[in-house]
Structure formats: structure tokens, C-alpha cells
PDB file of C-alpha atoms and ligand atoms in Angstrom:
ATOM      1  CA  MET A   1       3.198 -97.196 -24.581  1.00 83.00           C
ATOM      2  CA  LYS A   2       4.137 -95.403 -21.403  1.00 94.00           C
ATOM      3  CA  VAL A   3       7.226 -95.631 -19.167  1.00 98.00           C
ATOM      4  CA  LYS A   4       7.336 -94.479 -15.566  1.00 98.00           C
ATOM      5  CA  ALA A   5      10.015 -93.836 -12.961  1.00 98.00           C
ATOM      6  CA  SER A   6      10.462 -92.008  -9.719  1.00 98.00           C
ATOM      7  CA  ALA A   7      13.448 -90.736  -7.748  1.00 98.00           C
ATOM      8  CA  PRO A   8      14.013 -89.252  -4.310  1.00 97.00           C
ATOM      9  CA  SER A   9      15.301 -85.829  -3.370  1.00 96.00           C
ATOM     10  CA  ASN A  10      18.357 -85.375  -1.190  1.00 97.00           C
ATOM     11  CA  ILE A  11      19.623 -82.835   1.299  1.00 97.00           C
ATOM     12  CA  ALA A  12      23.302 -81.906   1.254  1.00 98.00           C
ATOM     13  CA  LEU A  13      25.125 -81.466   4.556  1.00 98.00           C
ATOM     14  CA  ILE A  14      28.347 -80.566   2.771  1.00 98.00           C
ATOM     15  CA  LYS A  15      27.187 -78.368  -0.081  1.00 98.00           C
ATOM     16  CA  TYR A  16      27.844 -78.396  -3.804  1.00 98.00           C
ATOM     17  CA  MET A  17      28.340 -74.695  -4.451  1.00 98.00           C
ATOM     18  CA  GLY A  18      30.433 -73.503  -7.366  1.00 97.00           C
ATOM     19  CA  LYS A  19      31.138 -75.496 -10.517  1.00 97.00           C
ATOM     20  CA  THR A  20      34.060 -75.726 -12.873  1.00 94.00           C
ATOM     21  CA  ASN A  21      32.190 -76.204 -16.154  1.00 90.00           C
ATOM     22  CA  GLU A  22      28.824 -76.343 -17.880  1.00 90.00           C
ATOM     23  CA  THR A  23      28.399 -80.096 -17.318  1.00 94.00           C
ATOM     24  CA  ASN A  24      28.157 -79.397 -13.587  1.00 96.00           C
ATOM     25  CA  LEU A  25      31.542 -80.595 -12.418  1.00 96.00           C
ATOM     26  CA  PRO A  26      31.642 -79.338  -8.832  1.00 97.00           C
ATOM     27  CA  SER A  27      34.306 -77.116  -7.252  1.00 97.00           C
ATOM     28  CA  ASN A  28      34.201 -79.335  -4.164  1.00 98.00           C
ATOM     29  CA  SER A  29      32.906 -82.702  -3.006  1.00 98.00           C
ATOM     30  CA  SER A  30      29.531 -82.898  -1.279  1.00 98.00           C
ATOM     31  CA  LEU A  31      27.779 -85.274   1.104  1.00 98.00           C
ATOM     32  CA  SER A  32      24.023 -85.804   1.261  1.00 98.00           C
ATOM     33  CA  TYR A  33      21.233 -87.735   2.905  1.00 98.00           C
ATOM     34  CA  THR A  34      18.647 -89.154   0.509  1.00 98.00           C
ATOM     35  CA  LEU A  35      15.040 -88.219   1.270  1.00 97.00           C
ATOM     36  CA  GLU A  36      13.205 -91.351   0.147  1.00 97.00           C
ATOM     37  CA  HIS A  37       9.808 -89.949   1.163  1.00 95.00           C
ATOM     38  CA  LEU A  38      10.123 -86.841  -1.045  1.00 95.00           C
ATOM     39  CA  ARG A  39      10.006 -87.970  -4.657  1.00 96.00           C
ATOM     40  CA  THR A  40       9.433 -86.852  -8.222  1.00 96.00           C
ATOM     41  CA  PHE A  41       7.368 -89.095 -10.505  1.00 97.00           C
ATOM     42  CA  VAL A  42       7.914 -88.994 -14.275  1.00 97.00           C
ATOM     43  CA  GLU A  43       5.895 -90.597 -17.072  1.00 98.00           C
ATOM     44  CA  ILE A  44       6.903 -90.543 -20.735  1.00 98.00           C
ATOM     45  CA  GLU A  45       4.707 -91.454 -23.675  1.00 98.00           C
ATOM     46  CA  SER A  46       5.106 -91.038 -27.423  1.00 97.00           C
ATOM     47  CA  THR A  47       3.405 -88.216 -29.297  1.00 96.00           C
ATOM     48  CA  GLN A  48       3.139 -86.980 -32.889  1.00 93.00           C
ATOM     49  CA  HIS A  49       4.251 -83.507 -31.822  1.00 91.00           C
ATOM     50  CA  ASN A  50       7.594 -82.165 -30.603  1.00 95.00           C
ATOM     51  CA  ASP A  51       8.939 -83.175 -27.203  1.00 97.00           C
ATOM     52  CA  SER A  52       6.996 -81.354 -24.508  1.00 96.00           C
ATOM     53  CA  TRP A  53       6.341 -81.329 -20.787  1.00 96.00           C
ATOM     54  CA  GLU A  54       3.243 -80.971 -18.637  1.00 95.00           C
ATOM     55  CA  ALA A  55       2.376 -81.466 -14.975  1.00 93.00           C
ATOM     56  CA  LEU A  56       1.418 -85.023 -14.020  1.00 95.00           C
ATOM     57  CA  PRO A  57      -2.080 -84.876 -12.520  1.00 93.00           C
ATOM     58  CA  GLY A  58      -2.934 -86.250  -9.093  1.00 88.00           C
ATOM     59  CA  LEU A  59       0.171 -85.096  -7.206  1.00 89.00           C
ATOM     60  CA  GLU A  60       1.573 -81.716  -6.163  1.00 86.00           C
ATOM     61  CA  PRO A  61       1.815 -79.661  -9.345  1.00 80.00           C
ATOM     62  CA  ILE A  62       5.305 -78.551 -10.426  1.00 82.00           C
ATOM     63  CA  THR A  63       5.583 -75.192 -12.098  1.00 80.00           C
ATOM     64  CA  LEU A  64       8.481 -74.888 -14.503  1.00 83.00           C
ATOM     65  CA  ASN A  65       9.551 -71.470 -15.724  1.00 86.00           C
ATOM     66  CA  GLU A  66      10.947 -71.059 -19.234  1.00 90.00           C
ATOM     67  CA  THR A  67      14.565 -71.660 -18.173  1.00 89.00           C
ATOM     68  CA  GLY A  68      13.589 -74.669 -16.076  1.00 89.00           C
ATOM     69  CA  LEU A  69      11.577 -76.170 -18.924  1.00 93.00           C
ATOM     70  CA  LYS A  70      14.433 -75.645 -21.412  1.00 95.00           C
ATOM     71  CA  LYS A  71      16.914 -77.291 -19.025  1.00 95.00           C
ATOM     72  CA  PHE A  72      14.585 -80.266 -18.475  1.00 96.00           C
ATOM     73  CA  LEU A  73      13.875 -80.849 -22.180  1.00 98.00           C
ATOM     74  CA  ALA A  74      17.560 -80.327 -23.091  1.00 98.00           C
ATOM     75  CA  HIS A  75      18.490 -83.099 -20.666  1.00 98.00           C
ATOM     76  CA  PHE A  76      15.881 -85.399 -22.196  1.00 98.00           C
ATOM     77  CA  ASP A  77      17.231 -84.589 -25.661  1.00 98.00           C
ATOM     78  CA  ARG A  78      20.824 -85.324 -24.586  1.00 98.00           C
ATOM     79  CA  LEU A  79      19.786 -88.764 -23.262  1.00 98.00           C
ATOM     80  CA  LYS A  80      17.632 -89.542 -26.322  1.00 98.00           C
ATOM     81  CA  ASN A  81      20.601 -88.763 -28.576  1.00 98.00           C
ATOM     82  CA  LEU A  82      22.999 -90.809 -26.463  1.00 98.00           C
ATOM     83  CA  TRP A  83      20.734 -93.866 -26.391  1.00 98.00           C
ATOM     84  CA  GLU A  84      19.481 -93.304 -29.961  1.00 97.00           C
ATOM     85  CA  VAL A  85      15.795 -93.116 -29.099  1.00 98.00           C
ATOM     86  CA  PRO A  86      13.774 -92.091 -32.188  1.00 97.00           C
ATOM     87  CA  GLY A  87      10.504 -90.113 -32.123  1.00 97.00           C
ATOM     88  CA  HIS A  88       8.879 -87.463 -29.974  1.00 97.00           C
ATOM     89  CA  PHE A  89       7.489 -87.671 -26.470  1.00 98.00           C
ATOM     90  CA  LEU A  90       5.267 -86.054 -23.907  1.00 98.00           C
ATOM     91  CA  ILE A  91       6.903 -85.990 -20.466  1.00 98.00           C
ATOM     92  CA  ARG A  92       4.702 -85.604 -17.412  1.00 97.00           C
ATOM     93  CA  SER A  93       6.106 -85.048 -13.954  1.00 96.00           C
ATOM     94  CA  ALA A  94       5.055 -84.080 -10.451  1.00 94.00           C
ATOM     95  CA  ASN A  95       6.313 -84.245  -6.888  1.00 94.00           C
ATOM     96  CA  ASN A  96       4.718 -85.800  -3.834  1.00 93.00           C
ATOM     97  CA  PHE A  97       5.841 -82.732  -1.845  1.00 90.00           C
ATOM     98  CA  PRO A  98       4.669 -79.134  -2.136  1.00 83.00           C
ATOM     99  CA  ALA A  99       6.591 -76.742  -4.386  1.00 73.00           C
ATOM    100  CA  ASP A 100       6.926 -74.188  -1.580  1.00 64.00           C
ATOM    101  CA  CYS A 101       8.943 -76.474   0.676  1.00 68.00           C
ATOM    102  CA  GLY A 102      12.022 -75.167  -1.089  1.00 67.00           C
ATOM    103  CA  LEU A 103      13.575 -78.537  -1.607  1.00 70.00           C
ATOM    104  CA  ALA A 104      16.102 -78.954  -4.356  1.00 60.00           C
ATOM    105  CA  SER A 105      13.323 -80.477  -6.434  1.00 71.00           C
ATOM    106  CA  SER A 106      15.694 -80.345  -9.398  1.00 90.00           C
ATOM    107  CA  ALA A 107      17.605 -83.203  -7.721  1.00 95.00           C
ATOM    108  CA  SER A 108      14.613 -85.558  -7.724  1.00 96.00           C
ATOM    109  CA  SER A 109      13.268 -84.221 -11.040  1.00 95.00           C
ATOM    110  CA  PHE A 110      16.445 -84.807 -13.017  1.00 97.00           C
ATOM    111  CA  ALA A 111      17.171 -88.146 -11.374  1.00 98.00           C
ATOM    112  CA  ALA A 112      13.621 -89.317 -12.178  1.00 98.00           C
ATOM    113  CA  LEU A 113      13.840 -88.007 -15.754  1.00 98.00           C
ATOM    114  CA  THR A 114      17.158 -89.826 -16.250  1.00 98.00           C
ATOM    115  CA  LYS A 115      15.668 -93.078 -14.927  1.00 98.00           C
ATOM    116  CA  ALA A 116      12.481 -92.764 -16.994  1.00 98.00           C
ATOM    117  CA  THR A 117      14.427 -91.999 -20.180  1.00 98.00           C
ATOM    118  CA  TYR A 118      16.598 -95.059 -19.516  1.00 98.00           C
ATOM    119  CA  GLU A 119      13.407 -97.157 -19.266  1.00 98.00           C
ATOM    120  CA  LEU A 120      12.262 -95.617 -22.531  1.00 98.00           C
ATOM    121  CA  ALA A 121      15.592 -96.427 -24.200  1.00 98.00           C
ATOM    122  CA  ARG A 122      15.305-100.030 -23.008  1.00 98.00           C
ATOM    123  CA  THR A 123      11.973-100.386 -24.803  1.00 97.00           C
ATOM    124  CA  VAL A 124      13.847 -99.536 -28.033  1.00 96.00           C
ATOM    125  CA  ARG A 125      17.082-101.396 -27.185  1.00 97.00           C
ATOM    126  CA  PRO A 126      16.288-104.105 -24.596  1.00 97.00           C
ATOM    127  CA  GLN A 127      19.959-105.139 -24.418  1.00 97.00           C
ATOM    128  CA  LEU A 128      20.982-101.712 -23.076  1.00 98.00           C
ATOM    129  CA  GLN A 129      22.573-102.020 -19.594  1.00 98.00           C
ATOM    130  CA  VAL A 130      23.592 -98.858 -17.768  1.00 98.00           C
ATOM    131  CA  SER A 131      24.898 -98.909 -14.189  1.00 98.00           C
ATOM    132  CA  ASP A 132      23.597 -96.609 -11.445  1.00 98.00           C
ATOM    133  CA  ALA A 133      27.023 -94.936 -11.410  1.00 98.00           C
ATOM    134  CA  GLU A 134      26.700 -94.114 -15.109  1.00 98.00           C
ATOM    135  CA  LEU A 135      23.052 -92.994 -14.762  1.00 98.00           C
ATOM    136  CA  SER A 136      24.184 -90.751 -11.917  1.00 98.00           C
ATOM    137  CA  ARG A 137      26.977 -89.281 -14.069  1.00 98.00           C
ATOM    138  CA  LEU A 138      24.521 -88.578 -16.888  1.00 98.00           C
ATOM    139  CA  SER A 139      21.974 -87.083 -14.495  1.00 98.00           C
ATOM    140  CA  ARG A 140      24.663 -84.732 -13.140  1.00 98.00           C
ATOM    141  CA  MET A 141      24.833 -83.121 -16.578  1.00 97.00           C
ATOM    142  CA  GLY A 142      21.171 -82.153 -16.219  1.00 97.00           C
ATOM    143  CA  SER A 143      21.428 -80.881 -12.645  1.00 96.00           C
ATOM    144  CA  GLY A 144      24.437 -81.461 -10.398  1.00 97.00           C
ATOM    145  CA  SER A 145      22.712 -82.358  -7.132  1.00 97.00           C
ATOM    146  CA  SER A 146      20.588 -85.042  -8.865  1.00 97.00           C
ATOM    147  CA  CYS A 147      23.624 -87.343  -9.178  1.00 98.00           C
ATOM    148  CA  ARG A 148      23.485 -87.987  -5.413  1.00 98.00           C
ATOM    149  CA  SER A 149      19.843 -89.168  -5.564  1.00 98.00           C
ATOM    150  CA  PHE A 150      20.900 -92.503  -7.091  1.00 98.00           C
ATOM    151  CA  PHE A 151      22.370 -93.706  -3.802  1.00 98.00           C
ATOM    152  CA  SER A 152      20.728 -94.151  -0.438  1.00 98.00           C
ATOM    153  CA  PRO A 153      20.719 -93.305   2.389  1.00 98.00           C
ATOM    154  CA  TRP A 154      24.097 -91.511   2.212  1.00 98.00           C
ATOM    155  CA  ALA A 155      25.883 -90.322  -0.925  1.00 98.00           C
ATOM    156  CA  VAL A 156      29.206 -88.638  -1.559  1.00 98.00           C
ATOM    157  CA  TRP A 157      29.885 -86.811  -4.802  1.00 98.00           C
ATOM    158  CA  SER A 158      33.528 -86.127  -5.534  1.00 97.00           C
ATOM    159  CA  ALA A 159      35.663 -85.608  -8.648  1.00 93.00           C
ATOM    160  CA  GLU A 160      35.250 -89.331  -9.486  1.00 95.00           C
ATOM    161  CA  GLY A 161      31.452 -89.047  -9.431  1.00 98.00           C
ATOM    162  CA  ALA A 162      28.760 -89.853  -6.892  1.00 98.00           C
ATOM    163  CA  LYS A 163      28.721 -93.079  -4.919  1.00 98.00           C
ATOM    164  CA  PRO A 164      27.037 -94.563  -1.855  1.00 98.00           C
ATOM    165  CA  VAL A 165      28.886 -94.095   1.404  1.00 97.00           C
ATOM    166  CA  GLU A 166      28.809 -96.635   4.229  1.00 95.00           C
ATOM    167  CA  ILE A 167      27.365 -94.771   7.200  1.00 97.00           C
ATOM    168  CA  ASN A 168      25.214 -96.901   9.418  1.00 96.00           C
ATOM    169  CA  LEU A 169      22.804 -94.183  10.485  1.00 97.00           C
ATOM    170  CA  GLU A 170      19.173 -93.747   9.403  1.00 97.00           C
ATOM    171  CA  LEU A 171      17.668 -90.362  10.154  1.00 98.00           C
ATOM    172  CA  GLU A 172      14.332 -88.560  10.044  1.00 98.00           C
ATOM    173  CA  HIS A 173      13.902 -85.305   8.138  1.00 98.00           C
ATOM    174  CA  ALA A 174      11.879 -82.158   8.673  1.00 97.00           C
ATOM    175  CA  VAL A 175      11.768 -79.010   6.634  1.00 95.00           C
ATOM    176  CA  VAL A 176      10.457 -75.890   8.329  1.00 96.00           C
ATOM    177  CA  ILE A 177       8.611 -73.862   5.720  1.00 93.00           C
ATOM    178  CA  VAL A 178       9.107 -70.193   6.428  1.00 91.00           C
ATOM    179  CA  ALA A 179       8.531 -68.482   3.119  1.00 71.00           C
ATOM    180  CA  GLY A 180       6.592 -68.907  -0.048  1.00 58.00           C
ATOM    181  CA  GLY A 181       7.258 -67.274  -3.370  1.00 60.00           C
ATOM    182  CA  ALA A 182       9.753 -67.896  -6.137  1.00 63.00           C
ATOM    183  CA  LYS A 183      13.470 -67.429  -5.529  1.00 72.00           C
ATOM    184  CA  SER A 184      14.984 -64.415  -7.233  1.00 82.00           C
ATOM    185  CA  VAL A 185      18.335 -66.172  -7.826  1.00 91.00           C
ATOM    186  CA  SER A 186      18.216 -69.829  -8.895  1.00 90.00           C
ATOM    187  CA  SER A 187      20.801 -72.252  -7.506  1.00 92.00           C
ATOM    188  CA  SER A 188      22.287 -72.505 -11.019  1.00 92.00           C
ATOM    189  CA  GLN A 189      22.876 -68.751 -10.983  1.00 94.00           C
ATOM    190  CA  ALA A 190      24.225 -68.940  -7.431  1.00 96.00           C
ATOM    191  CA  HIS A 191      26.938 -71.389  -8.587  1.00 97.00           C
ATOM    192  CA  LYS A 192      28.067 -68.823 -11.158  1.00 97.00           C
ATOM    193  CA  ARG A 193      28.062 -65.894  -8.740  1.00 98.00           C
ATOM    194  CA  VAL A 194      29.851 -67.272  -5.681  1.00 98.00           C
ATOM    195  CA  PRO A 195      33.375 -67.135  -7.177  1.00 98.00           C
ATOM    196  CA  SER A 196      33.009 -63.323  -7.148  1.00 98.00           C
ATOM    197  CA  SER A 197      33.030 -63.373  -3.317  1.00 98.00           C
ATOM    198  CA  LEU A 198      36.359 -62.641  -1.610  1.00 98.00           C
ATOM    199  CA  LEU A 199      35.438 -65.477   0.766  1.00 98.00           C
ATOM    200  CA  PHE A 200      35.441 -67.988  -2.106  1.00 98.00           C
ATOM    201  CA  SER A 201      39.187 -68.332  -1.746  1.00 98.00           C
ATOM    202  CA  GLY A 202      39.755 -71.467   0.330  1.00 98.00           C
ATOM    203  CA  ARG A 203      36.154 -72.653  -0.072  1.00 98.00           C
ATOM    204  CA  THR A 204      37.153 -75.925  -1.767  1.00 98.00           C
ATOM    205  CA  GLN A 205      39.607 -76.826   1.016  1.00 98.00           C
ATOM    206  CA  ARG A 206      37.122 -75.892   3.749  1.00 98.00           C
ATOM    207  CA  ALA A 207      34.396 -78.072   2.228  1.00 98.00           C
ATOM    208  CA  GLU A 208      36.744 -81.020   1.632  1.00 98.00           C
ATOM    209  CA  GLN A 209      38.063 -80.878   5.208  1.00 98.00           C
ATOM    210  CA  ARG A 210      34.570 -80.695   6.646  1.00 98.00           C
ATOM    211  CA  LEU A 211      33.465 -83.638   4.523  1.00 98.00           C
ATOM    212  CA  VAL A 212      36.214 -85.876   5.896  1.00 98.00           C
ATOM    213  CA  LYS A 213      35.400 -84.792   9.469  1.00 98.00           C
ATOM    214  CA  LEU A 214      31.638 -85.162   9.019  1.00 98.00           C
ATOM    215  CA  GLU A 215      31.899 -88.635   7.530  1.00 98.00           C
ATOM    216  CA  ALA A 216      33.969 -89.733  10.530  1.00 98.00           C
ATOM    217  CA  SER A 217      31.666 -88.018  13.038  1.00 98.00           C
ATOM    218  CA  LEU A 218      28.547 -89.561  11.502  1.00 98.00           C
ATOM    219  CA  ALA A 219      30.155 -92.991  11.500  1.00 97.00           C
ATOM    220  CA  ASN A 220      31.184 -92.557  15.170  1.00 97.00           C
ATOM    221  CA  LYS A 221      27.783 -91.095  16.086  1.00 97.00           C
ATOM    222  CA  GLU A 222      29.401 -87.940  17.486  1.00 98.00           C
ATOM    223  CA  TRP A 223      26.155 -86.043  17.134  1.00 98.00           C
ATOM    224  CA  GLN A 224      27.166 -82.644  18.505  1.00 98.00           C
ATOM    225  CA  GLU A 225      30.278 -82.621  16.323  1.00 98.00           C
ATOM    226  CA  CYS A 226      28.013 -83.438  13.327  1.00 98.00           C
ATOM    227  CA  PHE A 227      25.731 -80.526  14.214  1.00 98.00           C
ATOM    228  CA  GLU A 228      28.658 -78.106  14.485  1.00 98.00           C
ATOM    229  CA  ILE A 229      30.108 -79.122  11.107  1.00 99.00           C
ATOM    230  CA  CYS A 230      26.709 -78.853   9.331  1.00 99.00           C
ATOM    231  CA  TRP A 231      25.973 -75.515  10.991  1.00 99.00           C
ATOM    232  CA  THR A 232      29.312 -74.001   9.942  1.00 98.00           C
ATOM    233  CA  GLU A 233      28.959 -75.413   6.441  1.00 98.00           C
ATOM    234  CA  PHE A 234      25.601 -73.891   5.533  1.00 98.00           C
ATOM    235  CA  TRP A 235      26.614 -70.533   7.045  1.00 98.00           C
ATOM    236  CA  ASP A 236      29.779 -70.697   4.925  1.00 98.00           C
ATOM    237  CA  MET A 237      27.625 -71.126   1.787  1.00 98.00           C
ATOM    238  CA  HIS A 238      25.166 -68.394   2.773  1.00 98.00           C
ATOM    239  CA  ALA A 239      28.069 -66.053   3.578  1.00 98.00           C
ATOM    240  CA  LEU A 240      29.316 -66.634   0.017  1.00 98.00           C
ATOM    241  CA  PHE A 241      25.906 -65.576  -1.299  1.00 98.00           C
ATOM    242  CA  GLU A 242      25.835 -62.422   0.818  1.00 98.00           C
ATOM    243  CA  THR A 243      29.400 -61.419  -0.130  1.00 98.00           C
ATOM    244  CA  SER A 244      29.116 -62.120  -3.866  1.00 98.00           C
ATOM    245  CA  GLN A 245      29.222 -59.210  -6.242  1.00 98.00           C
ATOM    246  CA  PRO A 246      26.401 -58.359  -6.549  1.00 97.00           C
ATOM    247  CA  ALA A 247      25.286 -59.765  -3.204  1.00 97.00           C
ATOM    248  CA  PHE A 248      22.181 -61.899  -2.924  1.00 97.00           C
ATOM    249  CA  GLY A 249      20.592 -64.027  -0.240  1.00 96.00           C
ATOM    250  CA  TYR A 250      17.764 -66.331   0.726  1.00 94.00           C
ATOM    251  CA  MET A 251      17.347 -66.015   4.482  1.00 95.00           C
ATOM    252  CA  THR A 252      14.274 -64.212   5.747  1.00 94.00           C
ATOM    253  CA  PRO A 253      13.404 -63.080   9.289  1.00 95.00           C
ATOM    254  CA  GLY A 254      11.477 -66.376   9.540  1.00 95.00           C
ATOM    255  CA  SER A 255      14.625 -68.385   8.720  1.00 96.00           C
ATOM    256  CA  ILE A 256      16.648 -66.515  11.349  1.00 97.00           C
ATOM    257  CA  GLU A 257      13.928 -67.119  13.935  1.00 98.00           C
ATOM    258  CA  VAL A 258      13.998 -70.886  13.289  1.00 98.00           C
ATOM    259  CA  LEU A 259      17.809 -70.964  13.333  1.00 98.00           C
ATOM    260  CA  ALA A 260      17.861 -69.082  16.645  1.00 98.00           C
ATOM    261  CA  ARG A 261      15.344 -71.536  18.105  1.00 98.00           C
ATOM    262  CA  MET A 262      17.457 -74.541  17.033  1.00 98.00           C
ATOM    263  CA  ARG A 263      20.643 -73.006  18.418  1.00 98.00           C
ATOM    264  CA  GLY A 264      18.786 -72.291  21.674  1.00 98.00           C
ATOM    265  CA  ILE A 265      17.687 -75.938  21.897  1.00 98.00           C
ATOM    266  CA  TRP A 266      21.310 -77.046  21.539  1.00 98.00           C
ATOM    267  CA  GLN A 267      22.537 -74.492  24.084  1.00 98.00           C
ATOM    268  CA  THR A 268      20.012 -75.362  26.742  1.00 97.00           C
ATOM    269  CA  SER A 269      19.871 -79.150  26.366  1.00 96.00           C
ATOM    270  CA  GLY A 270      23.186 -80.131  24.732  1.00 97.00           C
ATOM    271  CA  ASP A 271      21.156 -81.999  22.123  1.00 98.00           C
ATOM    272  CA  GLY A 272      19.163 -81.051  19.036  1.00 98.00           C
ATOM    273  CA  PRO A 273      18.749 -81.723  15.333  1.00 98.00           C
ATOM    274  CA  LEU A 274      21.324 -81.327  12.566  1.00 98.00           C
ATOM    275  CA  VAL A 275      20.445 -78.047  10.861  1.00 99.00           C
ATOM    276  CA  THR A 276      21.090 -77.012   7.266  1.00 98.00           C
ATOM    277  CA  MET A 277      19.782 -74.694   4.563  1.00 97.00           C
ATOM    278  CA  ASP A 278      19.918 -74.924   0.784  1.00 95.00           C
ATOM    279  CA  ALA A 279      19.652 -72.001  -1.619  1.00 94.00           C
ATOM    280  CA  GLY A 280      16.292 -71.059  -0.125  1.00 92.00           C
ATOM    281  CA  ALA A 281      14.655 -69.651   2.993  1.00 94.00           C
ATOM    282  CA  ASN A 282      13.453 -72.915   4.540  1.00 94.00           C
ATOM    283  CA  VAL A 283      15.336 -74.698   7.296  1.00 97.00           C
ATOM    284  CA  HIS A 284      16.094 -78.412   7.030  1.00 97.00           C
ATOM    285  CA  LEU A 285      16.519 -80.612  10.088  1.00 98.00           C
ATOM    286  CA  LEU A 286      17.827 -84.155  10.358  1.00 98.00           C
ATOM    287  CA  LEU A 287      17.004 -86.055  13.511  1.00 98.00           C
ATOM    288  CA  ARG A 288      17.963 -89.324  15.088  1.00 98.00           C
ATOM    289  CA  LYS A 289      15.040 -91.737  15.451  1.00 97.00           C
ATOM    290  CA  ASP A 290      15.122 -91.344  19.253  1.00 97.00           C
ATOM    291  CA  GLN A 291      14.638 -87.576  18.914  1.00 98.00           C
ATOM    292  CA  VAL A 292      11.282 -87.766  17.140  1.00 97.00           C
ATOM    293  CA  SER A 293       9.268 -87.509  20.371  1.00 96.00           C
ATOM    294  CA  LYS A 294      11.213 -84.374  21.390  1.00 96.00           C
ATOM    295  CA  ALA A 295      10.660 -82.865  17.958  1.00 96.00           C
ATOM    296  CA  ARG A 296       7.019 -82.165  18.825  1.00 92.00           C
ATOM    297  CA  VAL A 297       8.288 -79.500  21.218  1.00 96.00           C
ATOM    298  CA  TRP A 298      11.164 -78.368  18.965  1.00 97.00           C
ATOM    299  CA  LEU A 299       8.775 -77.792  16.060  1.00 98.00           C
ATOM    300  CA  GLY A 300       5.862 -76.467  18.141  1.00 97.00           C
ATOM    301  CA  GLY A 301       3.971 -73.734  16.280  1.00 96.00           C
ATOM    302  CA  LEU A 302       6.105 -74.091  13.139  1.00 97.00           C
ATOM    303  CA  ASN A 303       4.899 -75.096   9.689  1.00 94.00           C
ATOM    304  CA  ALA A 304       6.947 -78.202   9.011  1.00 95.00           C
ATOM    305  CA  LEU A 305       6.847 -81.118   6.605  1.00 94.00           C
ATOM    306  CA  THR A 306       8.162 -84.211   8.387  1.00 96.00           C
ATOM    307  CA  SER A 307       9.218 -87.697   7.339  1.00 97.00           C
ATOM    308  CA  TRP A 308       7.266 -89.098  10.289  1.00 97.00           C
ATOM    309  CA  PRO A 309       3.499 -88.801  10.845  1.00 92.00           C
ATOM    310  CA  ARG A 310       2.589 -85.830  13.055  1.00 81.00           C
ATOM    311  CA  GLN A 311      -0.619 -85.658  15.083  1.00 67.00           C
TER     312      GLN A 311
HETATM  313  C1  DP6 B   1      22.462 -75.296  -2.636  1.00 89.25           C
HETATM  314  O1  DP6 B   1      22.020 -79.032  -8.411  1.00 89.25           O
HETATM  315  O2  DP6 B   1      20.316 -77.159  -8.250  1.00 89.25           O
HETATM  316  O3  DP6 B   1      21.187 -77.232  -3.169  1.00 89.25           O
HETATM  317  O4  DP6 B   1      23.780 -78.178 -11.123  1.00 89.25           O
HETATM  318  O5  DP6 B   1      23.053 -75.859 -11.640  1.00 89.25           O
HETATM  319  O6  DP6 B   1      21.342 -77.689 -11.500  1.00 89.25           O
HETATM  320  P1  DP6 B   1      22.687 -77.161 -11.006  1.00 89.25           P
HETATM  321  O7  DP6 B   1      22.487 -76.790  -9.452  1.00 89.25           O
HETATM  322  P2  DP6 B   1      21.753 -77.577  -8.302  1.00 89.25           P
HETATM  323  O8  DP6 B   1      22.513 -76.979  -7.018  1.00 89.25           O
HETATM  324  C2  DP6 B   1      22.157 -77.357  -5.726  1.00 89.25           C
HETATM  325  C3  DP6 B   1      22.850 -76.484  -4.752  1.00 89.25           C
HETATM  326  C4  DP6 B   1      22.467 -76.669  -3.301  1.00 89.25           C
HETATM  327  C5  DP6 B   1      23.505 -77.520  -2.559  1.00 89.25           C
HETATM  328  C6  DP6 B   1      23.501 -78.991  -2.815  1.00 89.25           C
HETATM  329  O9  DP6 B   1      22.437 -79.589  -3.084  1.00 89.25           O
HETATM  330  O10 DP6 B   1      24.594 -79.592  -2.691  1.00 89.25           O
END
């Protein structure tokens, strides 16, 4: 017997950075776009041995370090206990996107694990009915950003939990890959460190205000306003990293070069993509559908993974 599930990643435009407890309750609300084309696939089957994990063959291999593996299996254990699933299992997972694209693959991984474990629980207790809102809440306990991956295309995660948000705007996504190599500070560690920055004071209010403005600007299709809010927001988060004690950071010369190019595009043409960065060196872009033809020039010479086919 084998159960399978998959879940998409998401990119936050208003960032979850800083948490108030170990179950990943966020210091501020966040807003994200769900990346349906970038997914984690999970398969679970029973085994005689203890619960374990391995890479699912055939897709892009995930590498989990010891902490990552512990976090993943602890989440599985929490759900098994909650839904009273007896026995031991082998979990296999993999992404359909490369590990070096610096996506919050924990978002899709934990959302997919939560969904697959729910499927497993339903094989034991077919009457079990759990809403997406509740699955999202449970997934949050594994990794915060995963709770937004249950809603598409737009999700807001506030103190009441994550929910879909009515914004009638479908976008394309590109991530410019500027650096390989493992991050020296994980996003989980970053959440713990940012309160040590003197700039953390007022962070919650800044993020909440931006979220309200961004939601309105997206709904009204005020594209330049959207760009300005997203730009300020990711710099706010990266400034927190660089002013934490001890300071840390993710931007590389390659990131700065891409950011400068995108700013130049906006300055010269009054149009461009929405730009954001997570806790990593790569630069994420969101584009309107009508901008895809221009993106060939915008991305010229860059190593980018795009949601649309590139010649
Ligand atoms: C910078 O969800 O990876 O991507 O809850 O500790 O697992 P944990 O952290 P995680 O943090 C993601 C942070 C971010 C911003 C965001 O996705 O909102």
C-alpha cells in the first residue's frame, strides 16, 4: 500500500520573518503567490523498520541535512500521533525543480508531507475529514511558510491562519539563479536572529501596513505601486539580516547585479517585473502575462528558471 501527494511552493511578497513561538506563529502577516509549477512529490509506504526518509527517484533529488531530516520526520510523527496512524513508514520525496534554485522548498515539502500523511490516515480511518484550513494550520507547525501553499493563486497568512485571498491576477514567475552552495544560516535560524536587530522594532507594523497596501494595489492593478512595495519589503527583511547580532546575509555580487538590472529596467521604461528575494541569493520575479515577451530581453544572459517555456 502506497499513498501519494504533491504540493506547490509559494513566493512571499510580504515576508514571514520572525516568529513568536516554536509552532511557527508569525510575528507578522504575510502574502504569497502560489507557484503551481514548482512542486514537491511525496510517497509513503509501510515498512517493518522505523520511520525513515529517502529521495524519490526520477525527479530532482532533495538533499536533507540532519536537522532538516529530523524536522521532516518530527512533523510526520506529530501527524501520525494526531490521526492515530499505527506502524512505521518509508517516506520518499523529491521536487520537480532543482535544489539550487533557492526556493523555499520547505514550503512545498511540508505541505506535501501533510497532504500525504492525511491520505495515509484516511486509509486507516476512512471517515476522517479535515479541511484545507486545518491541514494548513497543521502544516504550519512543520514549517511556517508551507501553510500558504494550501491556497492558490494568492494566500494571506495572519494570526487567524492562512486563507485564500481574492485577487483576480494570474502571474508568471521566474527565479534568477545566481549562486549555488548551501546556505550558512537556514531560514529557521534567521527567524530566531532577526529580533536582535535594532531595526526589528516596528517591523510588525511595517509589514502589516505594506500588506494592506499591496493587497489593494494588486486588486487595482497598480503595477508600479506593487513593485515599490515588494522592493521595499524584501530590502527591509535583508536589512534585518545584515543588522542582526551577529550579522548574516544572503546577497552575493550576482544578486546585486540582477537587482541593479531590474531597477534599471524600471527606471528606463517605467515598467518591469515585481522583484523579491527570500532567505537566499537568488532573485525572484513575478510578471504579468503581457510582459512575457519582454522578459526575453530582461533575462538575457541570465540563468533563470521560468514558469513559461523559453526558447
Ligand atoms: C524568508 O517557513 O522556511 O522564505 O517556519 O522555521 O520552517 P520555518 O521557516 P520558513 O521561513 C520562510 C521565510 C522566508 C519568507 C516567507 O516565505 O514568507
